[in-house]
CSV table of C-alpha atoms in Angstrom, one decimal:
chain,number,residue,atom,x,y,z
A,13,UNK,CA,0.0,0.0,0.0
A,14,UNK,CA,1.0,3.6,0.5
A,15,UNK,CA,1.3,3.6,4.3
A,16,UNK,CA,4.9,5.1,4.2
A,17,UNK,CA,3.9,7.8,1.7
A,18,UNK,CA,0.8,8.7,3.7
A,19,UNK,CA,2.9,8.9,6.9
A,20,UNK,CA,5.6,11.0,5.3
A,21,UNK,CA,2.9,13.4,4.0
A,22,UNK,CA,1.4,13.6,7.5
A,23,UNK,CA,4.8,14.5,8.9
A,24,UNK,CA,5.3,17.2,6.3
A,25,UNK,CA,1.9,18.7,7.2
A,26,UNK,CA,2.5,18.9,10.9
A,27,UNK,CA,1.7,15.5,12.4
A,28,UNK,CA,4.2,14.8,15.2
A,29,UNK,CA,3.8,11.0,15.7
A,30,UNK,CA,3.4,8.0,13.4
A,31,UNK,CA,2.5,4.5,14.6
A,32,UNK,CA,4.8,1.9,13.1
A,33,UNK,CA,5.8,-1.8,13.3
A,34,UNK,CA,8.9,-3.5,12.2
A,35,UNK,CA,8.6,-4.8,8.6
A,36,UNK,CA,5.1,-3.3,8.7
A,37,UNK,CA,3.8,-6.5,10.4
A,38,UNK,CA,0.3,-6.4,11.9
A,39,UNK,CA,-3.2,-7.7,11.7
A,40,UNK,CA,-5.2,-7.5,8.5
A,41,UNK,CA,-3.2,-5.4,5.9
A,42,UNK,CA,-0.3,-4.5,8.1
A,43,UNK,CA,1.1,-1.3,9.5
A,44,UNK,CA,3.5,1.5,8.5
A,45,UNK,CA,7.0,0.1,8.4
A,46,UNK,CA,9.4,1.2,11.2
A,47,UNK,CA,12.5,0.9,9.1
A,48,UNK,CA,11.1,2.8,6.1
A,49,UNK,CA,10.0,5.6,8.4
A,50,UNK,CA,13.4,5.8,10.1
A,51,UNK,CA,15.2,6.2,6.8
A,52,UNK,CA,12.6,8.7,5.7
A,53,UNK,CA,13.1,10.7,8.8
A,54,UNK,CA,16.9,10.8,8.3
A,55,UNK,CA,16.4,11.9,4.7
A,56,UNK,CA,14.0,14.7,5.6
A,57,UNK,CA,15.2,16.0,8.9
A,58,UNK,CA,18.8,14.6,9.5
A,59,UNK,CA,20.0,11.8,11.7
A,60,UNK,CA,19.4,12.4,15.4
A,61,UNK,CA,21.5,9.4,16.2
A,62,UNK,CA,19.5,6.3,15.1
A,63,UNK,CA,21.5,3.1,15.2
A,64,UNK,CA,20.1,1.3,12.1
A,65,UNK,CA,22.8,-1.3,12.0
A,66,UNK,CA,20.6,-3.4,14.3
A,67,UNK,CA,18.0,-3.9,11.6
A,68,UNK,CA,19.5,-7.2,10.2
A,69,UNK,CA,19.5,-8.7,13.7
A,70,UNK,CA,15.8,-7.6,14.1
A,71,UNK,CA,15.0,-9.2,10.8
A,72,UNK,CA,16.7,-12.4,11.8
A,73,UNK,CA,14.8,-12.5,15.1
A,74,UNK,CA,11.4,-11.9,13.3
A,75,UNK,CA,12.2,-14.7,10.7
A,76,UNK,CA,13.3,-17.1,13.4
A,77,UNK,CA,10.3,-16.6,15.7
A,78,UNK,CA,7.5,-15.3,13.6
A,79,UNK,CA,7.5,-15.1,9.8
A,80,UNK,CA,9.7,-14.6,6.8
A,81,UNK,CA,10.6,-11.2,5.4
A,82,UNK,CA,10.1,-10.7,1.7
A,83,UNK,CA,13.4,-10.7,-0.3
A,84,UNK,CA,12.2,-7.4,-2.0
A,85,UNK,CA,11.2,-5.7,1.2
A,86,UNK,CA,12.5,-2.1,1.2
A,87,UNK,CA,15.5,-1.5,3.6
A,88,UNK,CA,15.6,-5.0,5.2
A,89,UNK,CA,15.2,-7.2,2.2
A,90,UNK,CA,17.9,-8.3,-0.3
A,91,UNK,CA,17.8,-4.9,-1.8
A,92,UNK,CA,21.5,-4.4,-2.4
A,93,UNK,CA,21.8,-7.5,-4.7
A,94,UNK,CA,21.4,-7.4,-8.5
A,95,UNK,CA,22.0,-9.6,-11.5
A,96,UNK,CA,21.3,-6.9,-14.1
A,97,UNK,CA,24.5,-6.1,-16.0
A,98,UNK,CA,24.0,-2.3,-16.2
A,99,UNK,CA,23.3,-2.1,-12.5
A,100,UNK,CA,26.4,-4.2,-11.7
A,101,UNK,CA,28.5,-1.9,-13.8
A,102,UNK,CA,27.1,1.1,-12.0
A,103,UNK,CA,27.7,-0.3,-8.6
A,104,UNK,CA,31.4,-1.0,-9.5
A,105,UNK,CA,31.9,2.5,-10.9
A,106,UNK,CA,30.0,4.6,-8.4
A,107,UNK,CA,33.0,4.6,-5.9
A,108,UNK,CA,34.9,6.9,-8.4
A,109,UNK,CA,31.8,9.0,-9.3
A,110,UNK,CA,31.8,12.6,-8.2
A,111,UNK,CA,28.5,12.3,-6.4
A,112,UNK,CA,29.3,9.0,-4.8
A,113,UNK,CA,26.3,6.6,-4.7
A,114,UNK,CA,24.5,6.3,-8.1
A,115,UNK,CA,22.4,3.2,-8.0
A,116,UNK,CA,21.8,3.1,-4.2
A,117,UNK,CA,19.5,5.5,-2.3
A,118,UNK,CA,21.8,5.2,0.7
A,119,UNK,CA,25.0,3.5,1.9
A,120,UNK,CA,24.3,-0.2,2.9
A,121,UNK,CA,26.5,0.4,5.9
A,122,UNK,CA,23.9,2.7,7.3
A,123,UNK,CA,21.5,-0.2,7.8
A,124,UNK,CA,24.1,-2.8,8.8
A,125,UNK,CA,24.3,-4.4,5.3
A,126,UNK,CA,27.8,-3.4,4.2
A,127,UNK,CA,28.7,-7.1,3.7
A,128,UNK,CA,25.5,-7.9,1.7
A,129,UNK,CA,26.1,-9.8,-1.5
A,130,UNK,CA,25.9,-7.2,-4.2
A,131,UNK,CA,26.3,-9.3,-7.3
A,132,UNK,CA,24.5,-12.4,-8.5
A,133,UNK,CA,25.4,-14.0,-11.8
A,134,UNK,CA,22.3,-14.9,-13.8
A,135,UNK,CA,20.9,-14.7,-17.3
A,136,UNK,CA,20.9,-10.9,-17.2
A,137,UNK,CA,24.4,-10.4,-15.9
A,138,UNK,CA,27.2,-8.7,-17.8
A,139,UNK,CA,31.0,-8.9,-17.4
A,140,UNK,CA,31.2,-6.4,-14.6
A,141,UNK,CA,29.4,-8.6,-12.1
A,142,UNK,CA,31.5,-11.6,-13.1
A,143,UNK,CA,34.7,-9.5,-12.7
A,144,UNK,CA,33.6,-8.3,-9.2
A,145,UNK,CA,32.9,-11.8,-8.0
A,146,UNK,CA,36.1,-13.2,-9.5
A,147,UNK,CA,38.2,-10.6,-7.8
A,148,UNK,CA,36.5,-11.1,-4.5
A,149,UNK,CA,37.0,-14.9,-4.7
A,150,UNK,CA,40.6,-14.4,-5.8
A,151,UNK,CA,41.3,-12.2,-2.8
A,152,UNK,CA,39.6,-14.7,-0.4
A,153,UNK,CA,41.9,-17.4,-1.7
A,154,UNK,CA,45.1,-15.4,-1.6
A,155,UNK,CA,45.4,-15.4,-5.4
A,156,UNK,CA,47.2,-12.3,-6.6
A,157,UNK,CA,45.8,-12.3,-10.1
A,158,UNK,CA,43.1,-9.7,-10.7
A,159,UNK,CA,40.6,-9.7,-13.6
A,160,UNK,CA,39.0,-7.0,-15.8
A,161,UNK,CA,36.2,-7.1,-18.3
A,162,UNK,CA,38.8,-7.6,-21.0
A,163,UNK,CA,40.2,-10.8,-19.4
A,164,UNK,CA,39.8,-13.9,-21.6
A,165,UNK,CA,38.5,-16.0,-18.8
A,166,UNK,CA,35.7,-13.4,-18.1
A,167,UNK,CA,34.4,-13.9,-21.7
A,168,UNK,CA,34.6,-17.6,-21.2
A,169,UNK,CA,32.6,-17.5,-18.0
A,170,UNK,CA,30.0,-15.1,-19.6
A,171,UNK,CA,29.6,-17.6,-22.5
A,172,UNK,CA,29.2,-20.5,-20.2
A,173,UNK,CA,26.6,-18.7,-18.1
A,174,UNK,CA,24.6,-17.8,-21.2
A,175,UNK,CA,24.8,-21.4,-22.5
A,176,UNK,CA,23.6,-22.7,-19.2
A,177,UNK,CA,20.5,-20.5,-19.2
A,178,UNK,CA,19.8,-21.1,-22.9
A,179,UNK,CA,19.6,-24.9,-22.4
A,180,UNK,CA,19.0,-26.9,-25.6
A,181,UNK,CA,16.1,-27.3,-27.9
A,182,UNK,CA,14.6,-30.8,-27.9
A,183,UNK,CA,13.0,-31.5,-31.3
A,184,UNK,CA,11.2,-34.6,-30.1
A,185,UNK,CA,9.3,-32.6,-27.4
A,186,UNK,CA,9.3,-29.3,-29.4
A,187,UNK,CA,10.6,-27.3,-26.4
A,188,UNK,CA,13.7,-26.0,-24.6
A,189,UNK,CA,15.1,-28.3,-22.0
A,190,UNK,CA,18.1,-28.6,-19.6
A,191,UNK,CA,18.2,-24.9,-18.9
A,192,UNK,CA,19.4,-23.5,-15.6
A,193,UNK,CA,16.9,-21.8,-13.3
A,194,UNK,CA,18.9,-20.6,-10.3
A,195,UNK,CA,21.8,-18.1,-10.0
A,196,UNK,CA,25.5,-19.1,-10.2
A,197,UNK,CA,27.1,-19.1,-6.8
A,198,UNK,CA,30.5,-17.3,-6.4
A,199,UNK,CA,32.3,-20.6,-5.9
A,200,UNK,CA,30.9,-21.9,-9.2
A,201,UNK,CA,32.2,-18.8,-11.0
A,202,UNK,CA,35.6,-19.4,-9.4
A,203,UNK,CA,35.5,-23.1,-10.4
A,204,UNK,CA,35.0,-22.2,-14.1
A,205,UNK,CA,37.9,-19.7,-13.9
A,206,UNK,CA,40.2,-22.1,-12.1
A,207,UNK,CA,39.5,-24.8,-14.8
A,208,UNK,CA,40.4,-22.3,-17.5
A,209,UNK,CA,43.5,-20.9,-15.9
A,210,UNK,CA,44.8,-24.0,-14.2
A,211,UNK,CA,44.4,-22.5,-10.7
A,212,UNK,CA,43.6,-24.2,-7.5
A,213,UNK,CA,39.8,-24.8,-7.4
A,214,UNK,CA,39.7,-24.6,-3.7
């Protein structure tokens, strides 16, 4: 619904209090979301000292004892992760951008999500996401080599990924079969690179 928008409008027109609940949970259609209103308050009026880094722990507690939180939930969902190539490129380049953050409304560290997985490799991914994952995996394994979008192995991985999602056409059944449905995990991406370059797969 528009609970957050309505509550922000109420603030702007003089209302001093808003009733909220974490993740908007509540009977019937739910309530105004606590975490969305906290971020809105900071954006509108400045940060009075809220510690939003506790939000991931609050989400974990709710999921453990009550109900799951939607992956696409604003603020507390998996909102810092993308498989889209153009977004992955933007995320990698925004650090050098004059204005700082481009594709993110706020720094993930503000809400305790600085370690959130930012890139998934899927059918819509481009080379930038593959490069980011490869370099993270190389660093974890103590491998000095670093990759760029021009690296031969990145092109090989990109082609393998696309082939996996394409599957193959089965003439007998007149349909596409054997196509991948889930995302590639970082260690799978590393395995492909290690095979190609003769590196340690572990």
